[in-house]
CSV table of C-alpha atoms in Angstrom, one decimal:
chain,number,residue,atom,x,y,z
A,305,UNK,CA,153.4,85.5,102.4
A,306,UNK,CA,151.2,85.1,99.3
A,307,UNK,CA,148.6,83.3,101.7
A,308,UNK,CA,147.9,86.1,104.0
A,309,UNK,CA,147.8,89.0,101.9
A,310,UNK,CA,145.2,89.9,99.3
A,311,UNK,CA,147.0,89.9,95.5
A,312,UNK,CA,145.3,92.7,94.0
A,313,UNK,CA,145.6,95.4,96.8
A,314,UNK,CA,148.4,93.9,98.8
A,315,UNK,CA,146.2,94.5,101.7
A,316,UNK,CA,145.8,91.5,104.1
A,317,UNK,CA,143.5,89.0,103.3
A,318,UNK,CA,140.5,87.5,105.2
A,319,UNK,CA,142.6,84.7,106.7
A,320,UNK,CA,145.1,87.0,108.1
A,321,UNK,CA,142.0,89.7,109.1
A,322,UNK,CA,140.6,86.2,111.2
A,323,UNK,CA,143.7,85.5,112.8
A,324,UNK,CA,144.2,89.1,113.7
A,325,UNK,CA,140.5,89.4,115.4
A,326,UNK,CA,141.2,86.1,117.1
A,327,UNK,CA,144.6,87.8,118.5
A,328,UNK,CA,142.7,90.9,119.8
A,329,UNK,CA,139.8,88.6,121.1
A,330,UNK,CA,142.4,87.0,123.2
A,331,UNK,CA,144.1,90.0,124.5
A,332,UNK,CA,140.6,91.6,125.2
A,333,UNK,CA,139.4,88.3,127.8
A,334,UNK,CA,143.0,88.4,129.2
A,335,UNK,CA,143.2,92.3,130.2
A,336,UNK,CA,139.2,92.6,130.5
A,337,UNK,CA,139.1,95.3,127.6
A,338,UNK,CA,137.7,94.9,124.3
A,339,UNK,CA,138.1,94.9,120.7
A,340,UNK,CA,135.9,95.4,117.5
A,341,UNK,CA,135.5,94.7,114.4
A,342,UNK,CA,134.7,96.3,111.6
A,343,UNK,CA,133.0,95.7,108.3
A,344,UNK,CA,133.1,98.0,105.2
A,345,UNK,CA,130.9,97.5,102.2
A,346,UNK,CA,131.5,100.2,99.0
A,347,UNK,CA,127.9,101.8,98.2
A,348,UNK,CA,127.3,101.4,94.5
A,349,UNK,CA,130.4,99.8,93.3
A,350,UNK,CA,128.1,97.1,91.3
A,351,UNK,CA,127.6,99.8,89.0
A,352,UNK,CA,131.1,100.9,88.0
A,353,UNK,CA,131.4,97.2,87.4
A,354,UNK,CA,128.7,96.9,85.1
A,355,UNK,CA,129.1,99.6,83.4
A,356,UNK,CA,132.6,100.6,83.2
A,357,UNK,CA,134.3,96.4,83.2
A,358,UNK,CA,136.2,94.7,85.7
A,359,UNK,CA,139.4,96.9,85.0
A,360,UNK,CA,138.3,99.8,86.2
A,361,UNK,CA,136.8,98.4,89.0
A,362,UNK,CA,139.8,96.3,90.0
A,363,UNK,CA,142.0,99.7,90.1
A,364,UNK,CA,139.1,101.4,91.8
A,365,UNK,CA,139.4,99.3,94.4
A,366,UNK,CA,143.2,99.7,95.3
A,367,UNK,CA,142.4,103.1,95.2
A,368,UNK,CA,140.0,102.5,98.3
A,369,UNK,CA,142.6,100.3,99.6
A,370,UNK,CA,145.4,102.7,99.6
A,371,UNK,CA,142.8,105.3,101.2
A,372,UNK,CA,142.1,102.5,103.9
A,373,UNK,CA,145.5,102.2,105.0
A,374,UNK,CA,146.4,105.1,105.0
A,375,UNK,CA,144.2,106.1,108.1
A,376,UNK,CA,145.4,103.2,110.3
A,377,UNK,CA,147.7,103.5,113.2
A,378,UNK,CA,149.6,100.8,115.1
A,379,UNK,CA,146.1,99.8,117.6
A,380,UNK,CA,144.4,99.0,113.6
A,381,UNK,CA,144.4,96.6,110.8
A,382,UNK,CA,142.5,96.7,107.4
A,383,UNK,CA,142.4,94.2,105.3
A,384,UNK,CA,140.3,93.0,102.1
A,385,UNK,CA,137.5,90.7,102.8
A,386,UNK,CA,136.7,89.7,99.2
A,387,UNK,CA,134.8,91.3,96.4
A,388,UNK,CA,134.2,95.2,97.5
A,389,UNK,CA,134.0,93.7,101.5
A,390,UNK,CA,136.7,95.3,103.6
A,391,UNK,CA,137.6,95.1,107.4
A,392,UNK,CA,139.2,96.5,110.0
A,393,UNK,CA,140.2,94.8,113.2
A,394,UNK,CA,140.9,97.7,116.5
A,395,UNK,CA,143.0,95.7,119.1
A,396,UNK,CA,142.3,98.3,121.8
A,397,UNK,CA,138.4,99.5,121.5
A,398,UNK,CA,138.2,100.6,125.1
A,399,UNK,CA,136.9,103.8,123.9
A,400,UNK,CA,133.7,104.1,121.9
A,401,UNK,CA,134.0,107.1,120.4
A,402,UNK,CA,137.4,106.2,118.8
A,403,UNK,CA,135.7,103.1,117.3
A,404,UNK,CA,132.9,106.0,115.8
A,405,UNK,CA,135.3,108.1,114.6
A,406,UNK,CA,137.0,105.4,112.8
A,407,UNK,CA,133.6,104.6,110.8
A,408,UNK,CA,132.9,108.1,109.9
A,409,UNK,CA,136.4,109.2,108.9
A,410,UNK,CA,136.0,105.8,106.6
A,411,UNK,CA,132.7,106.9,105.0
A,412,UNK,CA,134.2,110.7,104.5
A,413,UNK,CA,137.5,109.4,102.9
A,414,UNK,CA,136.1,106.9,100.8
A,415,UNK,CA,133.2,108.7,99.8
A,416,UNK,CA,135.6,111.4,98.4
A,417,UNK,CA,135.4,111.0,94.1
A,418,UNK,CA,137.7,109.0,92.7
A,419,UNK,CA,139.7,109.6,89.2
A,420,UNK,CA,140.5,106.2,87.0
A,421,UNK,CA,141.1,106.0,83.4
A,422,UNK,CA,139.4,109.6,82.6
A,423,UNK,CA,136.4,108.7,84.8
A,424,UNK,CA,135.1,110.8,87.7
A,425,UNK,CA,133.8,108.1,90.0
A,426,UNK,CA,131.6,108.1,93.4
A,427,UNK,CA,131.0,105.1,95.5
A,428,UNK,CA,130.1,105.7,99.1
A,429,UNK,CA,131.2,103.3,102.2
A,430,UNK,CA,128.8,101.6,105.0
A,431,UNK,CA,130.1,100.2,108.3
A,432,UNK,CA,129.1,97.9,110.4
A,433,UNK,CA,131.0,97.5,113.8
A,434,UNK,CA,130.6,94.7,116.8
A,435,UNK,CA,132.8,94.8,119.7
A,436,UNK,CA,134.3,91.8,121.1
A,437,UNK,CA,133.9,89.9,123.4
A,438,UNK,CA,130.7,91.8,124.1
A,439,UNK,CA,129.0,91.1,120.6
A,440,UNK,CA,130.8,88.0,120.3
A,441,UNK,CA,133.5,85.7,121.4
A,442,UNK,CA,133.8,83.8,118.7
A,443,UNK,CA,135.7,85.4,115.7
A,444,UNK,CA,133.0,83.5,113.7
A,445,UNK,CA,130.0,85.2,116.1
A,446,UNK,CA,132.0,89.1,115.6
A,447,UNK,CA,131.9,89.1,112.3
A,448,UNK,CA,128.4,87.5,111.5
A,449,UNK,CA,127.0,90.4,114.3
A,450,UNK,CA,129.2,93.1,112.3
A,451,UNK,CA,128.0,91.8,109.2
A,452,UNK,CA,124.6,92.2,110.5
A,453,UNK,CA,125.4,96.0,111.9
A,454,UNK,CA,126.5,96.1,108.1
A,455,UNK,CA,123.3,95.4,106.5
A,456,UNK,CA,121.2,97.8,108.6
A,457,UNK,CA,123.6,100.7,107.3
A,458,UNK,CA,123.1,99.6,103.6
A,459,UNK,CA,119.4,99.0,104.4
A,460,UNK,CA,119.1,103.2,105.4
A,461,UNK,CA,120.6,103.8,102.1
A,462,UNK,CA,124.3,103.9,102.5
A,463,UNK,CA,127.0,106.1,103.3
A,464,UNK,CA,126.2,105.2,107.3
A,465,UNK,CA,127.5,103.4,109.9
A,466,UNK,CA,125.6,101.4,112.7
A,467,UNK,CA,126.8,99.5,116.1
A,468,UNK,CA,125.6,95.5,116.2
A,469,UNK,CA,122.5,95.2,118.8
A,470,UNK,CA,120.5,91.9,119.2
A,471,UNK,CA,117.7,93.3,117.7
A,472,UNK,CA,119.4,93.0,114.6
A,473,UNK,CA,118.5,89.9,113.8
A,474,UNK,CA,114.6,90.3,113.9
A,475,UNK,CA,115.2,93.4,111.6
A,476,UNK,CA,116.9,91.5,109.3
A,477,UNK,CA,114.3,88.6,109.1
A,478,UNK,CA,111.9,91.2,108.0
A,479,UNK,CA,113.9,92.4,105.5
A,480,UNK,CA,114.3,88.7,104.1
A,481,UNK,CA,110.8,88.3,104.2
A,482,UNK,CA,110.0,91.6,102.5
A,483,UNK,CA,112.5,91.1,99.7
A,484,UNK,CA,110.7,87.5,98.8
A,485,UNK,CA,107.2,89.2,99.0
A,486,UNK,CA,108.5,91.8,96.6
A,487,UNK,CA,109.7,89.4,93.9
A,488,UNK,CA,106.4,87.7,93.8
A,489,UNK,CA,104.7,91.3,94.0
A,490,UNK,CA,104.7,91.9,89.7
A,491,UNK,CA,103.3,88.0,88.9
A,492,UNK,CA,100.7,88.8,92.0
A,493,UNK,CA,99.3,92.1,90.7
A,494,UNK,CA,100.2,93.8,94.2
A,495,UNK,CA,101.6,96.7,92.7
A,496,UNK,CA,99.2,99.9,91.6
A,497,UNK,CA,99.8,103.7,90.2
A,498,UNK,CA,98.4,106.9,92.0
A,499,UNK,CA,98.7,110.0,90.5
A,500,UNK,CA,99.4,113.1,91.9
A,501,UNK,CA,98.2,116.2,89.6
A,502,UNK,CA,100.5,119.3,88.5
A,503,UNK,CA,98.2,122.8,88.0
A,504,UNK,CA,99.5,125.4,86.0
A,505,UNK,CA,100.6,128.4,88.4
A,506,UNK,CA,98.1,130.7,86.8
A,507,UNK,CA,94.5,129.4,85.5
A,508,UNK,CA,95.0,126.1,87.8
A,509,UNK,CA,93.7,123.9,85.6
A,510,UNK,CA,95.7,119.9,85.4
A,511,UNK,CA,98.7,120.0,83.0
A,512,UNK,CA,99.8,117.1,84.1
A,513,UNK,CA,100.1,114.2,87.1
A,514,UNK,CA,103.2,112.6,88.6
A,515,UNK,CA,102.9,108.7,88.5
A,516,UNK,CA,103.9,107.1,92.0
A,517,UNK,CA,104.3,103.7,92.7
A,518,UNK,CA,102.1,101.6,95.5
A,519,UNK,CA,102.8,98.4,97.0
A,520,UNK,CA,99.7,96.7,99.1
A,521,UNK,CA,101.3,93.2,99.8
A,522,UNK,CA,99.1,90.3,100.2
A,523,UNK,CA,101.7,89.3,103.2
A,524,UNK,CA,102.9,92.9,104.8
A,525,UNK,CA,100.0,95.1,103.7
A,526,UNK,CA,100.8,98.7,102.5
A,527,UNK,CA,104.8,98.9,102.4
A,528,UNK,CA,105.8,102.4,102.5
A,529,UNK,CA,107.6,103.4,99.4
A,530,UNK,CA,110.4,104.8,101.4
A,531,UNK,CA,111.0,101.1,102.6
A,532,UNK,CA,110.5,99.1,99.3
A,533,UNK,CA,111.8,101.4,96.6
A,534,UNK,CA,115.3,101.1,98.1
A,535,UNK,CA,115.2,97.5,98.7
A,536,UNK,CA,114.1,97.5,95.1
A,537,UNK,CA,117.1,98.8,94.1
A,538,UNK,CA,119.1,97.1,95.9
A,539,UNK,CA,118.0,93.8,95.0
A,540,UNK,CA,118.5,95.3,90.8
A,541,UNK,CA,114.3,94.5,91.0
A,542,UNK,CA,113.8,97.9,90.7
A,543,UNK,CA,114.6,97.2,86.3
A,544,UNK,CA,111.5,95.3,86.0
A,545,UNK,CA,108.6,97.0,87.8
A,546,UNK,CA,110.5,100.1,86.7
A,547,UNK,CA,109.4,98.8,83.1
A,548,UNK,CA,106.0,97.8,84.5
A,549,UNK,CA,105.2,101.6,85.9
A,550,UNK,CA,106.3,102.8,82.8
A,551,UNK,CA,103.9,100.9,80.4
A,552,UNK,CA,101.2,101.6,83.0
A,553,UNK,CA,101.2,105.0,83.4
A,554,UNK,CA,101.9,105.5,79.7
A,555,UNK,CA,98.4,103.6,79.1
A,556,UNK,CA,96.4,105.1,81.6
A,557,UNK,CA,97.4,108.5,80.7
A,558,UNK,CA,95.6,107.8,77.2
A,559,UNK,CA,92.3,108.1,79.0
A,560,UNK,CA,92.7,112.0,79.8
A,561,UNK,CA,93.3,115.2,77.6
A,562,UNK,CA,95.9,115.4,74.7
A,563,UNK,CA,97.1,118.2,76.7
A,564,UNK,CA,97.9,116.2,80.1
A,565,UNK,CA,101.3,114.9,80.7
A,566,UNK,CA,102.2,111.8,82.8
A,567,UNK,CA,105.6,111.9,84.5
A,568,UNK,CA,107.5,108.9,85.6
A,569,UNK,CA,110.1,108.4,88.1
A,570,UNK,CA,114.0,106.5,86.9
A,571,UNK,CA,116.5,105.7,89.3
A,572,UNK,CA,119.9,105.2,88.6
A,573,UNK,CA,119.7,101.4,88.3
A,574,UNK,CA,117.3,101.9,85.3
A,575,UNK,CA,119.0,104.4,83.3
A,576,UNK,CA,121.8,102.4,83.8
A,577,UNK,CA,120.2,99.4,82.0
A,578,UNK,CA,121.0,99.2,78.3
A,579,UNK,CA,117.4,98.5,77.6
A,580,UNK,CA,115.8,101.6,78.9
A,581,UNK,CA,115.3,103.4,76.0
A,582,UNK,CA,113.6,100.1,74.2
A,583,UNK,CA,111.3,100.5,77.3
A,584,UNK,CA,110.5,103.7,76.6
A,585,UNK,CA,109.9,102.9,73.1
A,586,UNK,CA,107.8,99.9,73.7
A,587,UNK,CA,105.6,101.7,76.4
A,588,UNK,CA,104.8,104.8,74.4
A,589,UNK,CA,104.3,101.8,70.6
A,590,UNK,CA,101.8,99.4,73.2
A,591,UNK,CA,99.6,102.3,74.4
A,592,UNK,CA,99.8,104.7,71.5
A,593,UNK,CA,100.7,107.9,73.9
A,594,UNK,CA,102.6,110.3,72.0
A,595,UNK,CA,106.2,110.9,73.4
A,596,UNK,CA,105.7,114.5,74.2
A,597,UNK,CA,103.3,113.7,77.2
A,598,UNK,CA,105.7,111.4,78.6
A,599,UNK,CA,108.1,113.2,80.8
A,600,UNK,CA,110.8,111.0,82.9
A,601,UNK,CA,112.0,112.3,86.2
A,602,UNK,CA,115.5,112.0,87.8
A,603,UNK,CA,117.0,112.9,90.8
A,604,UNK,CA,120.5,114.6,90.9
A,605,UNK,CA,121.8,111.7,92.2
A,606,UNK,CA,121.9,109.7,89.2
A,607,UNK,CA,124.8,111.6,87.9
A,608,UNK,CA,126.7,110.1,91.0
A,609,UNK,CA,127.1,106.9,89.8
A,610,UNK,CA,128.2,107.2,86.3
A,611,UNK,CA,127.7,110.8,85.0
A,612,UNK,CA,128.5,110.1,80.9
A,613,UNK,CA,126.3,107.3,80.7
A,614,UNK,CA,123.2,108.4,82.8
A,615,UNK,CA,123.2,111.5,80.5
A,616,UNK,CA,124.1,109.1,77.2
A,617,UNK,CA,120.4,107.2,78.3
A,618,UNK,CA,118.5,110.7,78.9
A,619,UNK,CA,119.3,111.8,75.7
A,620,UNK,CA,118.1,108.8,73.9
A,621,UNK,CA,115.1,109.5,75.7
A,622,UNK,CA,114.7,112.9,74.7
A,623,UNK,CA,115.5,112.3,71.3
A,624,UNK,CA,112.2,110.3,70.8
A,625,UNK,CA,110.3,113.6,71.9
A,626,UNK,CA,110.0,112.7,75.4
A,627,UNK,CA,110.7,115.5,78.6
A,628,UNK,CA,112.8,115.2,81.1
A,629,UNK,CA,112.5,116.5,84.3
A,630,UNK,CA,115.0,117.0,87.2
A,631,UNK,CA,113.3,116.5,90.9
A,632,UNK,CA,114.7,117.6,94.1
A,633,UNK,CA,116.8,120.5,92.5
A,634,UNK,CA,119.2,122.3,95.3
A,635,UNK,CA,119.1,119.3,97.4
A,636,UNK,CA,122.2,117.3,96.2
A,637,UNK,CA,124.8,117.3,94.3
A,638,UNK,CA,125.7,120.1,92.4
A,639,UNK,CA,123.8,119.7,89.2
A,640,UNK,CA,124.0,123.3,87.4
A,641,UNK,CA,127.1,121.7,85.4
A,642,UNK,CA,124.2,119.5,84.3
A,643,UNK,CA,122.0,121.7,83.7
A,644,UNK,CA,123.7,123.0,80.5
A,645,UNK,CA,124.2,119.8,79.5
A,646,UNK,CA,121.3,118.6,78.6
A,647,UNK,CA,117.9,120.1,78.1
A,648,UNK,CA,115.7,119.4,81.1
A,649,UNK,CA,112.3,120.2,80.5
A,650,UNK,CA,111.6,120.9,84.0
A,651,UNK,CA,113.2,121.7,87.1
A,652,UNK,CA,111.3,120.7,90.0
A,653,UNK,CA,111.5,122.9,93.2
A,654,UNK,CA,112.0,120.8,96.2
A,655,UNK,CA,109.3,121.1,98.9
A,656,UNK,CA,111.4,121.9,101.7
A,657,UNK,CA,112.2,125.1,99.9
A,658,UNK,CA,109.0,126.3,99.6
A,659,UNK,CA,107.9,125.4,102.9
A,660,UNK,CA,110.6,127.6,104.5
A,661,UNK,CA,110.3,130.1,102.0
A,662,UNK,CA,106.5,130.6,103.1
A,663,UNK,CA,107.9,130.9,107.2
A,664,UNK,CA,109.8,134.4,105.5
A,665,UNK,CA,113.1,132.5,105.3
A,666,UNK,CA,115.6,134.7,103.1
A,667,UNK,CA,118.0,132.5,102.1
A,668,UNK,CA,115.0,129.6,100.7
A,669,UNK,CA,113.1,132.6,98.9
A,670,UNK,CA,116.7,133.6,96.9
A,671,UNK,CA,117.4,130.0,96.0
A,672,UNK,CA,114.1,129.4,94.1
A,673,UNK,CA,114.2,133.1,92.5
A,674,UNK,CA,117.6,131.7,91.3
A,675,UNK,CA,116.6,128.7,90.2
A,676,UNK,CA,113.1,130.5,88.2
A,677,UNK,CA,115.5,133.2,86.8
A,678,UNK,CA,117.9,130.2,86.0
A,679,UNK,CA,115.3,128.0,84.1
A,680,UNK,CA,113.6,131.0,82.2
A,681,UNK,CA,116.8,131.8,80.4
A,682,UNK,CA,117.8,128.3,79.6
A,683,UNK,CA,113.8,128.0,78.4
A,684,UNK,CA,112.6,125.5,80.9
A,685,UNK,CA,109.9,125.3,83.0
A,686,UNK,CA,109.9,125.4,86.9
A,687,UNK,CA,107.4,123.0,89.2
A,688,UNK,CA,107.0,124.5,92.7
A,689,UNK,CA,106.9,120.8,94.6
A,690,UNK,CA,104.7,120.7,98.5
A,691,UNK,CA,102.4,123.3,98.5
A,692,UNK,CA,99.8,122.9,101.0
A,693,UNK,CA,98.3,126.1,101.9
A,694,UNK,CA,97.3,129.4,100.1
A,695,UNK,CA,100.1,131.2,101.6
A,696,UNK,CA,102.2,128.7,99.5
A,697,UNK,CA,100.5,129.0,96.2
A,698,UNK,CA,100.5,132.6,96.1
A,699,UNK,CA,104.1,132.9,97.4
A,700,UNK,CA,105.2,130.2,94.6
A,701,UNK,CA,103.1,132.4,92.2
A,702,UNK,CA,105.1,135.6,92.9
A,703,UNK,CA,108.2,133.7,92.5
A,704,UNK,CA,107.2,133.1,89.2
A,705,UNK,CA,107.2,129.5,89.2
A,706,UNK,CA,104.9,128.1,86.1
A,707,UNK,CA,103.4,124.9,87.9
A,708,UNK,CA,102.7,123.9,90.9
A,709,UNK,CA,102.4,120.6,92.7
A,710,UNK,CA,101.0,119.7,96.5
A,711,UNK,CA,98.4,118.4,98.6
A,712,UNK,CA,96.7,121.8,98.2
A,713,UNK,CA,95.7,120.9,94.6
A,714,UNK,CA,95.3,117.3,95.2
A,715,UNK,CA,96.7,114.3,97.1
A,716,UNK,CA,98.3,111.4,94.8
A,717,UNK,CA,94.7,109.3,93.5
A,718,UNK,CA,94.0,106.3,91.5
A,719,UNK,CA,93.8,106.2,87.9
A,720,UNK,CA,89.9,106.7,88.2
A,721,UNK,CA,89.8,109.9,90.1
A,722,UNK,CA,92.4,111.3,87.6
A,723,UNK,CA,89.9,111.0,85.0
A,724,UNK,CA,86.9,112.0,87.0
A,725,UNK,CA,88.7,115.3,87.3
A,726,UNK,CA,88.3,115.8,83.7
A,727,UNK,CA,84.3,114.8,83.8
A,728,UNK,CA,83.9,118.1,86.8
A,729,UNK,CA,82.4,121.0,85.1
A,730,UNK,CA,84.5,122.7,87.5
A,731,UNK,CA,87.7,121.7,86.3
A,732,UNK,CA,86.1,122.5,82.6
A,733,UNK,CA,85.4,125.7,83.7
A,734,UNK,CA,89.1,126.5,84.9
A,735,UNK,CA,90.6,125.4,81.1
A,736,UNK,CA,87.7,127.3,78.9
A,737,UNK,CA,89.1,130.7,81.2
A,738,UNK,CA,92.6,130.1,80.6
């Protein structure tokens, strides 16, 4: 018995999850149906791990398990893979849509919070499915296809599930490919800072710039952020140029204005790093910028993966004097529990709020007059993100927003232009009339 089933979860193991495929193979040649298989892989279960020990992490995961089984019926088995790898084998996968529903009724159920030892956790699923003998009539060929579906899902950022097609395998090349270039990318110098400025709502002059990272590969060119910054976190990379975008901006922003704040962006890997702080610390002691003009920016999604210690880090930081600002606010999570918490130094409004806010839409205008009412009583400021026309501006300015940040004030520019804007008598101009 003890060899077919998995010891912590009692769930079958990945011997009796092969035989089982291999079963359902064989009854899909003999009645000319088919079968698939399916591979589940918990979205950000590393990080419990780390943070929380292998304890909780072990009952986390018979918590999943028990979730798992109960949505089987007779036609399905689920079983533990290894690690935070499950399956499921579906004998009879004549109809696709069953085999989707499956996958997305996983993802819901497991993405549901989970409580263990006093701890609210969140860890998302990702599925990857192949269906035999289409994909595969090997057990061995099934599972490397589903494993492949797999890693696409993980790759779009979780919490998805995608079908095994051929061209799977060229996809995942690049990937490979893309993750070596990025670990040589800090030792080659491939990485630079742009900055994007942040006008004050009223007299328009810079009060500060958002630091945002570039990539120009010597193998792949310019990478689009939105394709390396995940893989960077994935891969844990994202700790160390993390630290290098950190001392960077903190340096460059010593060429402009006392007044001018740089804010830099931390994901939930970093704050989750118990060297952050020292980071901080060594950044702002190397280039000499006081902590006040450094403002670090979050997402509400850090406070998904481990809520106590993301805020633990944010409060070092803003103990040293430092800002801390909270991007994408309305898009996530619910983060107004958070909001009293700690004291954010600004909440940034999320440009697809203004956008439809300037079309006339109601509901968009009420959530940022909430949000400005909101952040004026609990004294913090508000950043109107996006604005690209004059409509915008003016709109954002009747909101009462105090600072605004878009492509109408500036597009994100090197370290150079940011201090050239200090050099224009025009910009000079705009601070003496403030």
């Amino acid at each position: 018995w003890m060899a077919r089933y998995d010891t912590l979860t009692g769930l079958p193991n990945r011997m009796m999850l092969t035989e089982a495929l291999g079963d359902a193979l064989d009854y899909a040649e003999k009645w000319r149906t088919r079968c698939a298989f399916l591979m589940i892989d918990l979205d950000r279960f590393k990080a419990v791990n780390d943070t929380l020990g292998h304890l909780v992490g072990d009952q986390l995961l018979a918590r999943v398990s028990e979730r798992l089984k109960e949505q089987m019926t007779e036609n399905e088995l689920c079983g533990r893979l290894g690690g935070d790898e499950f399956a499921i084998v579906i004998r009879d996968a004549s109809d696709l849509e069953h085999v989707k529903a499956v996958a997305q009724q996983v993802i819901r159920r497991l993405s549901q919070p989970y409580e263990v030892e006093h701890h609210t956790l969140y860890v998302g699923a990702s599925v990857g499915s192949a269906f035999g003998p289409r994909d595969g009539a090997t057990v061995e060929t099934l599972m490397r296809n589903a494993d492949l579906a797999l890693y696409r899902a993980k790759d779009t950022g979780g919490n998805a599930h995608f079908t095994y097609e051929p061209a799977l395998h060229a996809h995942a090349e690049e990937r490979r490919q893309l993750e070596f270039s990025l670990r040589q990318a800090l030792d080659n110098n491939e990485f630079q800072l742009v900055y994007q400025p942040v006008v004050d709502a009223h007299t328009e002059g810079v009060v500060s710039f958002e630091a945002l990272l570039r990539w120009n590969s010597k193998e792949h060119g310019f990478v689009s952020p939105g394709k390396f910054i995940p893989l960077a976190e994935d891969t844990r990379l994202i700790v160390p140029i993390g630290e290098w975008v950190l001392h960077q901006a903190c340096r460059e922003a010593m060429n402009w204005p006392e007044h001018v704040r740089v804010a830099v962006n931390a994901s939930g890997e970093q704050l989750l790093d118990p060297n952050f702080s020292a980071s901080v610390i060594s950044a702002l002691t190397q280039s000499g910028l006081s902590p006040r003009r450094l403002e670090i920016e979050v997402t509400e999604s850090i406070f998904l993966r481990d809520a106590s210690q993301a805020q633990a880090a944010l409060e070092q930081i803003m103990a040293l004097g430092c800002g801390i600002a909270l991007d994408d606010f309305g898009t996530g999570y619910s983060s107004l529990g958070y909001l009293r918490k700690l004291r954010f130094s600004t909440i940034k409004v999320d440009r697809s709020f203004v956008q439809s806010a300037a079309t006339g839409n109601v509901e968009s205008l009420a959530i940022i007059r909430a949000v400005v009412a909101m952040a004026d009583s609990l004294e913090m400021s508000t950043t109107a993100e996006g604005a690209e026309t004059e409509k915008e501006v003016e709109l954002i300015r009747q909101l009462g927003c105090r600072k605004i940040q878009g492509y109408f004030f500036g597009r994100p520019m090197p370290a150079k232009d940011a201090e050239d804007l200090f050099r224009n008598p025009h910009y000079l101009a705009k601070q003496s009339a403030a």
